[in-house]
Amino acid sequence: MRRICFIILTIFPFLLIGQVEHVYLQSKMDATITLSDGHQTNFWGYGYQSTNPNARVTLPAPKLVFEKGDSVVIHFYNNSPEDHTIHLHGLDVNQVNDGVPSTSFAVGSQDSVNYSFRVSHTGTYLYHCHVLTSLHLTMGMYGMIVVTNGDDHLYDGGPKYNREFDYLTSDMKRAVNDNPLSPGDFFHIYADYFMLNGKADQQIFDDTTLSIDYRPADTMVFRIGNIAYSCTKWIFPDELDVTVYQSDGREVPVSFQADTLMVYPGERFTAIAIPNGIFQDTIEVEYCNMSDGSTDGVNKIPIRLDPAHLSLEETLSEELNPLKIFPNPAENYFKVEVQDDQSKLKVVDMQGRIIIQKSLDKGIQTIRTSDLESGVYFVFLNSRQTQLVISK
Ligand SMILES: [Cu+2]
């Protein structure tokens, strides 16, 4: 009877509060990953449970997305020969569901357990294995957890957004991943390979889910988590206004603008980014060694105007005539390809006044528009013409 009362008291709040979300994860230790230089190495990880025995685990693990107020049950099957856990990093869970083996329990080979908790705060969180943590982290057992407000606000009364970009930085010591059965002194991991959502270097440019194709009216949320041994320094371009609203799953007392943002191991930030011009650039992420502060690696996230936005402009322009200018909308300059020496270029405003008049030689020429006010203009190059939008 006492046991039944205990179960009712434990289970009942879950039935009452919010949606109950069930997630089915498994762990495996037989996966491989191709690094940015083509080298193939091993990783261990989490993936969704599947009836397919060849189902893969991923690096990072699947991103788990919940809504504030949800009750969550993670059904975890350890489909590997060693112990693992799921530590719910930063979430408000009780001790038995926290995945630290010494204070809750380890999950043995081929065992299944449930982790139950309620997500009470919006924000950016992590999960990772907490068995021999340094070894199991370099091997890849981590993922991100996002708790949304269930609408287009960051949190009740917080800013609205229309785009979301989630970035999890991590690293590995390649020699350990190459030979995890002889990890050596794995209490002293010195990472030498640095990742963003499991990708590095050119792989990031090749992955369209990582690059940022913005539209001028976008308000983007950046969710940034760091599960690396290194601290990371995020350097944002001038044309991006970045404001930090949440740190480690709580609203900061006063939101603050950030040109750069340091994210230490285990830290998470949620920020809003708004483009303040038309530009093409990168966000630079430096990986800094926690022992001596040296920069051991750099990854870059490309950011540019949505090509769909550009091609629409270009398509409209093409229908009228073949003159192309770039960028358009422009701020302080645009570029035009001139086919003949001594070509005549004119920029005319909506009232028909000639604002710029030049003779240009063959080649790609840059036309300064710093003196032009925001608005619509026409650009004539000899007999061809197109529309120019100045946006400042
Ligand atoms: Cu593990």
PDB file of N, CA and C and ligand atoms in Angstrom, residues 44 46 83-85 129-131 136 141, ligand 1:
ATOM      1  N   TRP A  44      31.301   7.396 -30.057  1.00  0.00           N
ATOM      2  CA  TRP A  44      30.190   6.767 -29.358  1.00  0.00           C
ATOM      3  C   TRP A  44      29.094   7.821 -29.260  1.00  0.00           C
ATOM      4  N   TYR A  46      24.514   8.843 -29.015  1.00  0.00           N
ATOM      5  CA  TYR A  46      23.099   8.550 -28.833  1.00  0.00           C
ATOM      6  C   TYR A  46      22.385   8.716 -30.175  1.00  0.00           C
ATOM      7  N   ASP A  83      28.853   0.790 -19.592  1.00  0.00           N
ATOM      8  CA  ASP A  83      27.872   1.625 -18.884  1.00  0.00           C
ATOM      9  C   ASP A  83      27.787   3.028 -19.513  1.00  0.00           C
ATOM     10  N   HIS A  84      26.584   3.592 -19.486  1.00  0.00           N
ATOM     11  CA  HIS A  84      26.394   5.006 -19.879  1.00  0.00           C
ATOM     12  C   HIS A  84      25.264   5.584 -19.052  1.00  0.00           C
ATOM     13  N   THR A  85      25.095   6.897 -19.141  1.00  0.00           N
ATOM     14  CA  THR A  85      23.929   7.559 -18.540  1.00  0.00           C
ATOM     15  C   THR A  85      23.526   8.707 -19.453  1.00  0.00           C
ATOM     16  N   CYS A 129      26.626  11.986 -21.511  1.00  0.00           N
ATOM     17  CA  CYS A 129      26.913  10.848 -20.659  1.00  0.00           C
ATOM     18  C   CYS A 129      27.813  11.305 -19.511  1.00  0.00           C
ATOM     19  N   HIS A 130      27.591  10.739 -18.318  1.00  0.00           N
ATOM     20  CA  HIS A 130      28.400  11.150 -17.166  1.00  0.00           C
ATOM     21  C   HIS A 130      29.205   9.979 -16.606  1.00  0.00           C
ATOM     22  N   VAL A 131      29.432   8.954 -17.440  1.00  0.00           N
ATOM     23  CA  VAL A 131      30.301   7.842 -17.038  1.00  0.00           C
ATOM     24  C   VAL A 131      31.695   8.130 -17.591  1.00  0.00           C
ATOM     25  N   HIS A 136      34.079   9.738 -22.283  1.00  0.00           N
ATOM     26  CA  HIS A 136      32.830   9.583 -23.017  1.00  0.00           C
ATOM     27  C   HIS A 136      32.434  10.870 -23.739  1.00  0.00           C
ATOM     28  N   MET A 141      29.466  11.641 -26.751  1.00  0.00           N
ATOM     29  CA  MET A 141      28.155  11.360 -26.164  1.00  0.00           C
ATOM     30  C   MET A 141      27.505  12.625 -25.592  1.00  0.00           C
TER      31      MET A 141
HETATM   32 CU    CU B   1      28.919   7.001 -21.818  1.00  0.00          CU
END
